[in-house]
JSON list of C-alpha atoms in Angstrom, two decimals:
[
{"chain": "A", "resi": 1, "resn": "MET", "atom": "CA", "xyz": [-209.98, -209.74, -56.62]},
{"chain": "A", "resi": 2, "resn": "ASN", "atom": "CA", "xyz": [-212.25, -212.77, -56.41]},
{"chain": "A", "resi": 3, "resn": "THR", "atom": "CA", "xyz": [-213.39, -214.71, -59.47]},
{"chain": "A", "resi": 4, "resn": "SER", "atom": "CA", "xyz": [-216.96, -213.42, -59.30]},
{"chain": "A", "resi": 5, "resn": "ARG", "atom": "CA", "xyz": [-215.83, -209.81, -59.49]},
{"chain": "A", "resi": 6, "resn": "THR", "atom": "CA", "xyz": [-213.32, -210.62, -62.23]},
{"chain": "A", "resi": 7, "resn": "SER", "atom": "CA", "xyz": [-216.00, -212.43, -64.22]},
{"chain": "A", "resi": 8, "resn": "THR", "atom": "CA", "xyz": [-218.35, -209.47, -63.88]},
{"chain": "A", "resi": 9, "resn": "HIS", "atom": "CA", "xyz": [-215.71, -207.00, -65.04]},
{"chain": "A", "resi": 10, "resn": "LEU", "atom": "CA", "xyz": [-214.72, -209.17, -68.00]},
{"chain": "A", "resi": 11, "resn": "GLY", "atom": "CA", "xyz": [-218.38, -209.47, -68.97]},
{"chain": "A", "resi": 12, "resn": "LEU", "atom": "CA", "xyz": [-218.81, -205.70, -68.85]},
{"chain": "A", "resi": 13, "resn": "ILE", "atom": "CA", "xyz": [-215.70, -205.13, -70.95]},
{"chain": "A", "resi": 14, "resn": "GLY", "atom": "CA", "xyz": [-216.89, -207.74, -73.46]},
{"chain": "A", "resi": 15, "resn": "MET", "atom": "CA", "xyz": [-220.31, -206.13, -73.71]},
{"chain": "A", "resi": 16, "resn": "ALA", "atom": "CA", "xyz": [-218.78, -202.69, -74.27]},
{"chain": "A", "resi": 17, "resn": "ALA", "atom": "CA", "xyz": [-216.60, -204.16, -77.03]},
{"chain": "A", "resi": 18, "resn": "LEU", "atom": "CA", "xyz": [-219.60, -205.81, -78.70]},
{"chain": "A", "resi": 19, "resn": "TRP", "atom": "CA", "xyz": [-221.67, -202.63, -78.56]},
{"chain": "A", "resi": 20, "resn": "GLY", "atom": "CA", "xyz": [-218.76, -200.60, -79.87]},
{"chain": "A", "resi": 21, "resn": "ALA", "atom": "CA", "xyz": [-218.20, -202.97, -82.78]},
{"chain": "A", "resi": 22, "resn": "SER", "atom": "CA", "xyz": [-221.88, -203.25, -83.75]},
{"chain": "A", "resi": 23, "resn": "TRP", "atom": "CA", "xyz": [-221.99, -199.92, -85.63]},
{"chain": "A", "resi": 24, "resn": "PRO", "atom": "CA", "xyz": [-219.14, -200.73, -88.08]},
{"chain": "A", "resi": 25, "resn": "TRP", "atom": "CA", "xyz": [-220.41, -204.29, -88.51]},
{"chain": "A", "resi": 26, "resn": "GLY", "atom": "CA", "xyz": [-223.92, -203.01, -89.21]},
{"chain": "A", "resi": 27, "resn": "ARG", "atom": "CA", "xyz": [-222.61, -200.60, -91.84]},
{"chain": "A", "resi": 28, "resn": "ILE", "atom": "CA", "xyz": [-220.70, -203.39, -93.60]},
{"chain": "A", "resi": 29, "resn": "VAL", "atom": "CA", "xyz": [-223.69, -205.74, -93.51]},
{"chain": "A", "resi": 30, "resn": "ALA", "atom": "CA", "xyz": [-226.02, -202.99, -94.78]},
{"chain": "A", "resi": 31, "resn": "GLN", "atom": "CA", "xyz": [-223.79, -202.53, -97.81]},
{"chain": "A", "resi": 32, "resn": "ALA", "atom": "CA", "xyz": [-223.39, -206.26, -98.46]},
{"chain": "A", "resi": 33, "resn": "MET", "atom": "CA", "xyz": [-226.95, -207.62, -98.26]},
{"chain": "A", "resi": 34, "resn": "PRO", "atom": "CA", "xyz": [-230.59, -206.57, -98.54]},
{"chain": "A", "resi": 35, "resn": "PRO", "atom": "CA", "xyz": [-232.23, -205.28, -95.32]},
{"chain": "A", "resi": 36, "resn": "LEU", "atom": "CA", "xyz": [-234.73, -208.14, -94.99]},
{"chain": "A", "resi": 37, "resn": "ALA", "atom": "CA", "xyz": [-232.01, -210.76, -95.40]},
{"chain": "A", "resi": 38, "resn": "ALA", "atom": "CA", "xyz": [-229.81, -209.01, -92.84]},
{"chain": "A", "resi": 39, "resn": "ALA", "atom": "CA", "xyz": [-232.67, -208.73, -90.33]},
{"chain": "A", "resi": 40, "resn": "SER", "atom": "CA", "xyz": [-233.62, -212.40, -90.84]},
{"chain": "A", "resi": 41, "resn": "LEU", "atom": "CA", "xyz": [-230.02, -213.53, -90.40]},
{"chain": "A", "resi": 42, "resn": "ARG", "atom": "CA", "xyz": [-229.71, -211.47, -87.23]},
{"chain": "A", "resi": 43, "resn": "PHE", "atom": "CA", "xyz": [-232.96, -212.91, -85.84]},
{"chain": "A", "resi": 44, "resn": "PHE", "atom": "CA", "xyz": [-232.01, -216.54, -86.53]},
{"chain": "A", "resi": 45, "resn": "LEU", "atom": "CA", "xyz": [-228.49, -216.08, -85.20]},
{"chain": "A", "resi": 46, "resn": "ALA", "atom": "CA", "xyz": [-229.82, -214.53, -81.96]},
{"chain": "A", "resi": 47, "resn": "GLY", "atom": "CA", "xyz": [-232.42, -217.30, -81.61]},
{"chain": "A", "resi": 48, "resn": "PHE", "atom": "CA", "xyz": [-229.79, -219.99, -82.13]},
{"chain": "A", "resi": 49, "resn": "LEU", "atom": "CA", "xyz": [-227.47, -218.42, -79.55]},
{"chain": "A", "resi": 50, "resn": "LEU", "atom": "CA", "xyz": [-230.27, -218.10, -76.99]},
{"chain": "A", "resi": 51, "resn": "VAL", "atom": "CA", "xyz": [-231.34, -221.74, -77.43]},
{"chain": "A", "resi": 52, "resn": "LEU", "atom": "CA", "xyz": [-227.70, -222.80, -77.14]},
{"chain": "A", "resi": 53, "resn": "TRP", "atom": "CA", "xyz": [-227.41, -220.74, -73.94]},
{"chain": "A", "resi": 54, "resn": "LEU", "atom": "CA", "xyz": [-230.54, -222.41, -72.54]},
{"chain": "A", "resi": 55, "resn": "TYR", "atom": "CA", "xyz": [-229.11, -225.82, -73.35]},
{"chain": "A", "resi": 56, "resn": "ARG", "atom": "CA", "xyz": [-225.70, -225.09, -71.80]},
{"chain": "A", "resi": 57, "resn": "SER", "atom": "CA", "xyz": [-227.24, -223.62, -68.64]},
{"chain": "A", "resi": 58, "resn": "GLY", "atom": "CA", "xyz": [-229.47, -226.67, -68.17]},
{"chain": "A", "resi": 59, "resn": "ARG", "atom": "CA", "xyz": [-232.73, -224.75, -68.55]},
{"chain": "A", "resi": 60, "resn": "MET", "atom": "CA", "xyz": [-233.90, -226.31, -71.79]},
{"chain": "A", "resi": 61, "resn": "GLY", "atom": "CA", "xyz": [-236.63, -228.10, -69.82]},
{"chain": "A", "resi": 62, "resn": "ALA", "atom": "CA", "xyz": [-238.21, -224.74, -69.02]},
{"chain": "A", "resi": 63, "resn": "LEU", "atom": "CA", "xyz": [-238.55, -224.07, -72.75]},
{"chain": "A", "resi": 64, "resn": "ARG", "atom": "CA", "xyz": [-240.16, -227.46, -73.33]},
{"chain": "A", "resi": 65, "resn": "VAL", "atom": "CA", "xyz": [-242.74, -226.84, -70.60]},
{"chain": "A", "resi": 66, "resn": "LEU", "atom": "CA", "xyz": [-244.04, -223.74, -72.38]},
{"chain": "A", "resi": 67, "resn": "GLY", "atom": "CA", "xyz": [-247.24, -224.46, -74.22]},
{"chain": "A", "resi": 68, "resn": "PRO", "atom": "CA", "xyz": [-249.43, -222.49, -76.58]},
{"chain": "A", "resi": 69, "resn": "ARG", "atom": "CA", "xyz": [-251.31, -220.88, -73.67]},
{"chain": "A", "resi": 70, "resn": "CYS", "atom": "CA", "xyz": [-248.23, -219.48, -71.88]}
]
């Protein structure tokens, strides 16, 4: 199996694991914190990870080009 196919399969397995774990994690978070705080934390964590992904992939310049009219 070539590395591209292996990488794709590992990514699919990882995504299935994340989706499968999201329900128990969500139940624990719902019991531990208020809904608005949990939603805000989730939003900021996702935003941080997406900006980090842009930076690591070398596409941060595309984000800087965006202006208020885009």
